[in-house]
């Protein structure tokens, strides 16, 4: 039977990679992170962090720093396109006092996770990738792009939706699948106007605002983009203005206060549905590399954090073979279920007919019940 891991190579310095490195290094595992980017810059604006992810940050010992850097709230509000409230849904804290929800700048979250990993003893190598790796008895031999050769007990791919390690292990057929939709994100050039995540339901789309500091918020807006067309980045501001045309009220103000095109993020939405298991021999992929999800439950980063914390738990509790098998038992069904729920919410939101009127009665009856069901599932242990 294989022994517990002592040396782990993490490919990718995003949420899952940094969280995993922190979780392992805190327990005495020697961890190296290789990140293809030559610097520690982060692409993105803000991120919504629900309670299940906040519990993971708490287990890593970084929750207080995240709370100080972000904006905590305890409800989720649904409005019509003019900003009239339809429903306010509670997001209560956990019994252990972990907040119900938080918004935070992606740069802040990344910085906190990076500091947590490095202070625990993990090593971070920027501008470095895996050239080759091969299993030998009891180890993985890895050649890195910086010229080093090294042996590890396990290689973990945390490289996102276009993971080279996933392709090498499982082939191109398990690559990302375009959903037909894309998400726009921007930080308006105006002060924060909401105190919690607030979604505005239009006739054909929905837009939302999330507070990320005492002064700032970010906009998210999902639109149908059949065929995943190329949209010139220099046009992103005017294109987003056009796509927000149906909104009045706060979103209308946001539309009039968008930043420059260079500060807008446009992201085609992909899913990755890697079958069970996510590992082969002494290599495994986690996070978006295994189960990229659309953003409608704020579970992309959340499930990446759950993967990282659970994998660190298992690798430090039992021998490698048993640890990977137990990890899949704990994670596969949950990640698959939340991916399906998020996808269904996207499709339901985007298949409204032009001119459809939002039914307050429908939302007041159905939405709280659905919200409570999702909350109960997320509150379950991973």
Short mmCIF file of C-alpha atoms in Angstrom, two decimals:
data_model
loop_
_atom_site.label_atom_id
_atom_site.label_comp_id
_atom_site.label_asym_id
_atom_site.label_seq_id
_atom_site.Cartn_x
_atom_site.Cartn_y
_atom_site.Cartn_z
CA UNK A 1 0.00 0.00 0.00
CA UNK A 2 1.29 3.49 -0.82
CA UNK A 3 2.47 5.83 1.93
CA UNK A 4 1.16 9.29 2.73
CA UNK A 5 2.51 12.02 0.49
CA UNK A 6 5.54 14.02 1.59
CA UNK A 7 6.23 16.09 -1.55
CA UNK A 8 3.52 17.53 -3.83
CA UNK A 9 3.81 19.59 -7.00
CA UNK A 10 0.89 21.94 -7.64
CA UNK A 11 0.51 23.20 -11.21
CA UNK A 12 -1.37 26.49 -11.12
CA UNK A 13 -1.36 29.40 -8.68
CA UNK A 14 -5.07 30.26 -8.70
CA UNK A 15 -7.66 29.72 -5.98
CA UNK A 16 -7.50 25.93 -5.83
CA UNK A 17 -3.71 25.74 -6.18
CA UNK A 18 -2.94 28.29 -3.49
CA UNK A 19 -5.57 26.88 -1.12
CA UNK A 20 -4.30 23.34 -1.58
CA UNK A 21 -0.70 24.44 -1.05
CA UNK A 22 -1.68 26.25 2.14
CA UNK A 23 -3.67 23.28 3.43
CA UNK A 24 -0.86 20.81 2.79
CA UNK A 25 2.04 23.00 3.92
CA UNK A 26 0.28 23.82 7.19
CA UNK A 27 0.39 20.07 7.92
CA UNK A 28 4.03 19.55 7.13
CA UNK A 29 3.86 18.48 3.47
CA UNK A 30 6.58 19.92 1.21
CA UNK A 31 4.76 21.79 -1.57
CA UNK A 32 5.98 23.52 -4.71
CA UNK A 33 3.67 25.60 -6.91
CA UNK A 34 4.49 26.29 -10.54
CA UNK A 35 2.53 29.06 -12.23
CA UNK A 36 2.73 29.81 -15.96
CA UNK A 37 2.25 33.55 -15.48
CA UNK A 38 5.50 35.47 -14.96
CA UNK A 39 4.00 37.59 -12.18
CA UNK A 40 1.39 37.29 -9.48
CA UNK A 41 -1.17 39.44 -11.28
CA UNK A 42 -4.81 38.31 -11.23
CA UNK A 43 -7.36 38.60 -14.02
CA UNK A 44 -10.78 39.60 -12.78
CA UNK A 45 -12.59 42.20 -10.73
CA UNK A 46 -14.62 40.76 -7.89
CA UNK A 47 -15.85 37.42 -6.65
CA UNK A 48 -18.92 36.38 -4.68
CA UNK A 49 -18.06 34.05 -1.81
CA UNK A 50 -20.98 32.17 -0.23
CA UNK A 51 -21.01 30.51 3.17
CA UNK A 52 -19.74 27.10 2.07
CA UNK A 53 -16.59 28.71 0.62
CA UNK A 54 -16.16 30.96 3.64
CA UNK A 55 -16.09 27.83 5.82
CA UNK A 56 -13.20 26.56 3.68
CA UNK A 57 -11.32 29.84 4.10
CA UNK A 58 -11.93 29.56 7.84
CA UNK A 59 -10.42 26.07 7.90
CA UNK A 60 -7.33 27.48 6.14
CA UNK A 61 -6.96 30.17 8.78
CA UNK A 62 -7.46 33.14 6.43
CA UNK A 63 -11.14 34.04 6.93
CA UNK A 64 -10.52 37.05 9.17
CA UNK A 65 -8.18 38.60 6.61
CA UNK A 66 -10.76 38.04 3.86
CA UNK A 67 -13.54 39.59 5.93
CA UNK A 68 -11.37 42.63 6.65
CA UNK A 69 -10.59 43.05 2.93
CA UNK A 70 -14.08 42.34 1.59
CA UNK A 71 -17.71 43.15 2.34
CA UNK A 72 -19.91 40.78 4.34
CA UNK A 73 -23.68 40.62 3.86
CA UNK A 74 -26.56 38.38 4.94
CA UNK A 75 -29.16 38.47 2.20
CA UNK A 76 -29.64 38.15 -1.55
CA UNK A 77 -32.11 40.53 -3.19
CA UNK A 78 -34.02 40.05 -6.45
CA UNK A 79 -35.36 43.14 -8.26
CA UNK A 80 -37.06 43.90 -11.57
CA UNK A 81 -35.30 45.80 -14.34
CA UNK A 82 -36.20 49.14 -12.74
CA UNK A 83 -34.83 48.18 -9.32
CA UNK A 84 -38.10 47.40 -7.54
CA UNK A 85 -37.59 44.64 -4.97
CA UNK A 86 -39.30 41.34 -5.73
CA UNK A 87 -37.79 39.17 -3.00
CA UNK A 88 -35.16 39.36 -0.25
CA UNK A 89 -33.67 35.97 0.58
CA UNK A 90 -31.74 35.35 3.81
CA UNK A 91 -28.14 34.15 3.84
CA UNK A 92 -27.63 33.50 7.57
CA UNK A 93 -24.28 32.77 9.18
CA UNK A 94 -23.25 29.24 10.13
CA UNK A 95 -23.72 28.05 13.71
CA UNK A 96 -19.94 28.47 14.11
CA UNK A 97 -20.25 32.16 13.26
CA UNK A 98 -18.92 32.06 9.69
CA UNK A 99 -20.71 34.84 7.72
CA UNK A 100 -23.47 34.08 5.26
CA UNK A 101 -21.96 35.77 2.20
CA UNK A 102 -19.12 38.03 1.17
CA UNK A 103 -17.95 40.00 -1.85
CA UNK A 104 -14.23 40.64 -2.31
CA UNK A 105 -11.86 41.86 -5.00
CA UNK A 106 -10.15 38.97 -6.77
CA UNK A 107 -6.75 40.58 -6.24
CA UNK A 108 -7.38 40.71 -2.49
CA UNK A 109 -8.50 37.08 -2.26
CA UNK A 110 -5.56 35.90 -4.35
CA UNK A 111 -3.12 37.90 -2.26
CA UNK A 112 -4.47 36.49 1.00
CA UNK A 113 -4.33 32.90 -0.28
CA UNK A 114 -0.83 33.43 -1.66
CA UNK A 115 0.40 34.82 1.66
CA UNK A 116 -1.24 31.92 3.47
CA UNK A 117 0.50 29.36 1.26
CA UNK A 118 3.92 31.01 1.40
CA UNK A 119 3.81 31.67 5.13
CA UNK A 120 2.95 27.99 5.67
CA UNK A 121 6.12 27.04 3.80
CA UNK A 122 5.03 26.42 0.20
CA UNK A 123 7.40 27.52 -2.58
CA UNK A 124 6.02 29.48 -5.55
CA UNK A 125 7.80 29.50 -8.94
CA UNK A 126 6.42 32.06 -11.41
CA UNK A 127 6.78 31.71 -15.16
CA UNK A 128 7.30 27.95 -14.83
CA UNK A 129 5.38 25.03 -16.30
CA UNK A 130 5.64 21.25 -16.40
CA UNK A 131 7.50 20.09 -19.51
CA UNK A 132 7.22 16.35 -18.93
CA UNK A 133 6.37 13.97 -16.15
CA UNK A 134 6.55 10.21 -15.83
CA UNK A 135 5.70 7.77 -13.10
CA UNK A 136 8.43 5.64 -11.61
CA UNK A 137 8.06 3.22 -8.70
CA UNK A 138 6.82 5.26 -5.73
CA UNK A 139 7.13 8.71 -7.31
CA UNK A 140 6.61 11.05 -10.28
CA UNK A 141 9.64 12.38 -12.13
CA UNK A 142 9.02 15.90 -13.41
CA UNK A 143 10.97 18.12 -15.78
CA UNK A 144 10.15 21.81 -15.40
CA UNK A 145 10.51 24.64 -17.90
CA UNK A 146 13.12 26.35 -15.69
CA UNK A 147 15.48 23.44 -16.31
CA UNK A 148 14.97 21.64 -13.03
CA UNK A 149 14.23 17.94 -12.66
CA UNK A 150 12.56 16.75 -9.46
CA UNK A 151 10.61 13.89 -7.93
CA UNK A 152 7.25 14.24 -6.18
CA UNK A 153 4.76 11.88 -4.61
CA UNK A 154 1.84 13.55 -6.43
CA UNK A 155 1.21 16.14 -9.14
CA UNK A 156 -1.99 18.20 -8.85
CA UNK A 157 -3.34 20.20 -11.80
CA UNK A 158 -5.04 23.43 -10.71
CA UNK A 159 -4.65 25.09 -14.11
CA UNK A 160 -8.23 26.08 -14.91
CA UNK A 161 -10.50 25.14 -17.79
CA UNK A 162 -7.69 24.67 -20.33
CA UNK A 163 -5.57 22.50 -18.07
CA UNK A 164 -2.63 20.93 -19.94
CA UNK A 165 -2.39 18.22 -17.29
CA UNK A 166 -6.04 17.23 -17.79
CA UNK A 167 -5.47 16.98 -21.53
CA UNK A 168 -2.39 14.83 -21.01
CA UNK A 169 -4.20 12.52 -18.59
CA UNK A 170 -7.65 12.32 -20.17
CA UNK A 171 -7.44 13.65 -23.72
CA UNK A 172 -8.91 16.54 -25.68
CA UNK A 173 -12.41 15.00 -25.55
CA UNK A 174 -12.70 16.08 -21.92
CA UNK A 175 -11.97 19.72 -22.66
CA UNK A 176 -14.18 22.77 -22.00
CA UNK A 177 -17.62 23.03 -23.60
CA UNK A 178 -19.01 26.45 -24.56
CA UNK A 179 -22.46 27.01 -23.07
CA UNK A 180 -23.66 29.58 -25.61
CA UNK A 181 -23.47 32.38 -23.04
CA UNK A 182 -20.88 34.85 -21.79
CA UNK A 183 -20.44 36.97 -18.69
CA UNK A 184 -19.48 40.63 -18.59
CA UNK A 185 -17.91 42.08 -15.43
CA UNK A 186 -17.01 45.66 -14.64
CA UNK A 187 -16.41 47.94 -11.67
CA UNK A 188 -18.52 51.08 -12.27
CA UNK A 189 -16.98 54.51 -11.85
CA UNK A 190 -19.51 55.37 -9.15
CA UNK A 191 -19.85 54.63 -5.46
CA UNK A 192 -21.39 51.43 -4.16
CA UNK A 193 -25.20 51.50 -4.36
CA UNK A 194 -26.05 48.08 -2.89
CA UNK A 195 -25.49 46.46 0.50
CA UNK A 196 -25.78 42.84 -0.65
CA UNK A 197 -25.75 40.79 -3.83
CA UNK A 198 -28.62 42.23 -5.85
CA UNK A 199 -29.89 40.73 -9.11
CA UNK A 200 -32.03 42.70 -11.57
CA UNK A 201 -34.26 40.57 -13.79
CA UNK A 202 -34.93 42.04 -17.22
CA UNK A 203 -37.10 40.81 -20.05
CA UNK A 204 -34.39 38.71 -21.68
CA UNK A 205 -31.38 38.80 -19.34
CA UNK A 206 -30.41 39.46 -15.74
CA UNK A 207 -27.74 41.75 -14.32
CA UNK A 208 -26.33 41.92 -10.83
CA UNK A 209 -24.32 44.05 -8.44
CA UNK A 210 -22.08 42.75 -5.66
CA UNK A 211 -20.48 44.94 -2.97
CA UNK A 212 -16.77 44.17 -2.53
CA UNK A 213 -15.66 46.98 -0.17
CA UNK A 214 -17.30 49.77 1.79
CA UNK A 215 -17.06 51.97 -1.33
CA UNK A 216 -16.96 49.61 -4.31
CA UNK A 217 -19.18 47.14 -6.14
CA UNK A 218 -18.92 45.18 -9.34
CA UNK A 219 -21.39 44.47 -12.10
CA UNK A 220 -22.01 41.07 -13.67
CA UNK A 221 -24.19 40.53 -16.72
CA UNK A 222 -24.78 37.28 -18.62
CA UNK A 223 -25.76 37.42 -22.29
CA UNK A 224 -26.41 34.94 -25.06
CA UNK A 225 -23.47 34.87 -27.49
CA UNK A 226 -24.22 32.01 -29.92
CA UNK A 227 -21.16 30.51 -31.55
CA UNK A 228 -18.79 32.27 -29.15
CA UNK A 229 -18.04 35.16 -31.55
CA UNK A 230 -14.91 37.25 -31.30
CA UNK A 231 -15.75 40.65 -29.82
CA UNK A 232 -13.05 43.27 -30.24
CA UNK A 233 -11.86 44.28 -26.74
CA UNK A 234 -11.79 47.93 -27.81
CA UNK A 235 -15.58 47.70 -28.29
CA UNK A 236 -16.40 46.05 -24.97
CA UNK A 237 -17.66 49.23 -23.31
CA UNK A 238 -20.08 50.13 -26.10
CA UNK A 239 -21.20 46.50 -26.48
CA UNK A 240 -21.93 46.22 -22.77
CA UNK A 241 -23.85 49.50 -22.88
CA UNK A 242 -26.02 48.06 -25.66
CA UNK A 243 -26.65 44.84 -23.74
CA UNK A 244 -27.79 46.80 -20.68
CA UNK A 245 -30.17 49.00 -22.65
CA UNK A 246 -33.36 47.44 -21.23
CA UNK A 247 -32.50 48.42 -17.63
CA UNK A 248 -33.43 51.60 -15.79
CA UNK A 249 -32.87 52.49 -12.13
CA UNK A 250 -29.53 51.54 -10.59
CA UNK A 251 -28.39 49.37 -13.49
CA UNK A 252 -29.21 52.22 -15.83
CA UNK A 253 -26.92 54.44 -13.76
CA UNK A 254 -24.23 51.78 -13.85
CA UNK A 255 -24.56 51.61 -17.64
CA UNK A 256 -23.86 55.33 -17.76
CA UNK A 257 -20.83 54.95 -15.47
CA UNK A 258 -18.98 52.02 -17.00
CA UNK A 259 -15.18 52.11 -16.95
CA UNK A 260 -13.01 52.14 -20.05
CA UNK A 261 -13.16 49.10 -22.34
CA UNK A 262 -9.72 48.01 -21.10
CA UNK A 263 -11.12 47.63 -17.57
CA UNK A 264 -14.09 45.44 -18.56
CA UNK A 265 -13.82 41.65 -18.35
CA UNK A 266 -15.63 39.59 -20.99
CA UNK A 267 -15.65 35.84 -20.34
CA UNK A 268 -17.33 33.19 -22.51
CA UNK A 269 -18.86 30.65 -20.13
CA UNK A 270 -17.52 27.12 -20.41
CA UNK A 271 -18.23 23.96 -18.49
CA UNK A 272 -15.85 21.06 -17.86
CA UNK A 273 -17.46 17.74 -17.00
CA UNK A 274 -14.61 15.35 -16.31
CA UNK A 275 -15.89 11.85 -15.45
CA UNK A 276 -15.01 10.10 -12.22
CA UNK A 277 -12.16 9.72 -11.31
CA UNK A 278 -10.23 12.96 -11.79
CA UNK A 279 -6.93 11.18 -11.23
CA UNK A 280 -4.72 8.70 -13.01
CA UNK A 281 -1.84 7.15 -11.12
CA UNK A 282 -0.01 9.87 -9.21
CA UNK A 283 -1.62 12.84 -10.97
CA UNK A 284 -4.99 14.50 -10.32
CA UNK A 285 -6.81 17.64 -11.50
CA UNK A 286 -9.16 19.69 -9.33
CA UNK A 287 -11.18 22.91 -9.48
CA UNK A 288 -12.13 24.27 -12.90
CA UNK A 289 -9.81 21.76 -14.55
CA UNK A 290 -12.20 19.01 -13.43
CA UNK A 291 -15.62 20.66 -13.12
CA UNK A 292 -15.82 24.25 -14.40
CA UNK A 293 -19.26 25.64 -13.59
CA UNK A 294 -21.29 28.65 -14.72
CA UNK A 295 -21.47 31.44 -12.11
CA UNK A 296 -25.16 31.28 -11.18
CA UNK A 297 -24.60 29.83 -7.70
CA UNK A 298 -21.23 31.50 -7.07
CA UNK A 299 -19.77 28.00 -6.95
CA UNK A 300 -16.77 28.22 -9.29
CA UNK A 301 -14.30 29.45 -6.70
CA UNK A 302 -16.33 27.83 -3.93
CA UNK A 303 -16.02 24.33 -5.33
CA UNK A 304 -12.35 24.92 -6.06
CA UNK A 305 -11.86 25.77 -2.38
CA UNK A 306 -13.82 22.69 -1.30
CA UNK A 307 -11.66 20.51 -3.58
CA UNK A 308 -8.49 21.97 -2.12
CA UNK A 309 -9.47 21.62 1.52
CA UNK A 310 -10.85 18.09 1.13
CA UNK A 311 -7.83 16.91 -0.88
CA UNK A 312 -5.47 18.32 1.76
CA UNK A 313 -7.50 16.54 4.46
CA UNK A 314 -7.38 13.21 2.66
CA UNK A 315 -3.72 13.34 1.62
CA UNK A 316 -2.62 14.01 5.19
CA UNK A 317 -4.97 11.45 6.75
CA UNK A 318 -4.28 8.27 4.79
CA UNK A 319 -2.01 6.63 2.17
CA UNK A 320 -2.11 8.10 -1.34
CA UNK A 321 -4.21 5.42 -3.06
CA UNK A 322 -6.85 5.50 -0.33
CA UNK A 323 -6.71 9.29 -0.13
CA UNK A 324 -7.49 9.83 -3.82
CA UNK A 325 -10.32 7.30 -3.75
CA UNK A 326 -11.82 8.87 -0.62
CA UNK A 327 -11.46 12.33 -2.13
CA UNK A 328 -13.54 11.29 -5.13
CA UNK A 329 -16.20 9.77 -2.89
CA UNK A 330 -16.53 13.06 -1.05
CA UNK A 331 -16.30 15.41 -4.01
CA UNK A 332 -17.58 14.00 -7.29
CA UNK A 333 -21.33 13.82 -6.65
CA UNK A 334 -21.40 17.16 -4.87
CA UNK A 335 -19.49 19.02 -7.58
CA UNK A 336 -21.58 17.36 -10.30
CA UNK A 337 -24.85 18.25 -8.54
CA UNK A 338 -23.95 21.91 -8.03
CA UNK A 339 -22.75 22.13 -11.62
CA UNK A 340 -26.13 20.83 -12.82
CA UNK A 341 -28.10 23.20 -10.58
CA UNK A 342 -26.02 26.17 -11.75
CA UNK A 343 -26.50 25.17 -15.40
CA UNK A 344 -30.25 24.83 -14.93
CA UNK A 345 -30.43 28.27 -13.33
CA UNK A 346 -28.54 29.75 -16.29
CA UNK A 347 -30.83 28.15 -18.85
CA UNK A 348 -33.98 29.14 -16.98
CA UNK A 349 -32.77 32.71 -16.65
CA UNK A 350 -31.78 33.01 -20.31
CA UNK A 351 -34.81 31.39 -21.96
CA UNK A 352 -37.32 34.10 -21.06
CA UNK A 353 -39.23 35.56 -23.96
CA UNK A 354 -38.92 39.25 -24.89
CA UNK A 355 -41.55 41.30 -23.12
CA UNK A 356 -42.21 38.70 -20.43
CA UNK A 357 -43.34 40.34 -17.21
CA UNK A 358 -41.65 39.27 -14.00
CA UNK A 359 -44.28 37.70 -11.73
CA UNK A 360 -43.84 38.91 -8.18
CA UNK A 361 -46.13 36.14 -6.95
CA UNK A 362 -44.08 33.49 -8.72
CA UNK A 363 -40.86 34.74 -7.20
CA UNK A 364 -42.35 35.10 -3.72
CA UNK A 365 -43.60 31.50 -3.75
CA UNK A 366 -40.97 29.59 -5.71
CA UNK A 367 -37.71 31.46 -5.22
CA UNK A 368 -37.53 31.37 -1.39
CA UNK A 369 -38.30 27.66 -1.43
CA UNK A 370 -35.59 26.98 -4.01
CA UNK A 371 -33.14 29.24 -2.20
CA UNK A 372 -33.74 27.41 1.08
CA UNK A 373 -33.20 24.05 -0.61
CA UNK A 374 -29.89 25.18 -2.15
CA UNK A 375 -28.77 26.71 1.14
CA UNK A 376 -29.50 23.47 2.99
CA UNK A 377 -27.43 21.52 0.47
CA UNK A 378 -24.50 23.92 0.65
CA UNK A 379 -24.61 23.78 4.46
CA UNK A 380 -23.96 20.05 4.33
CA UNK A 381 -20.44 18.90 5.11
CA UNK A 382 -18.13 18.29 2.16
#
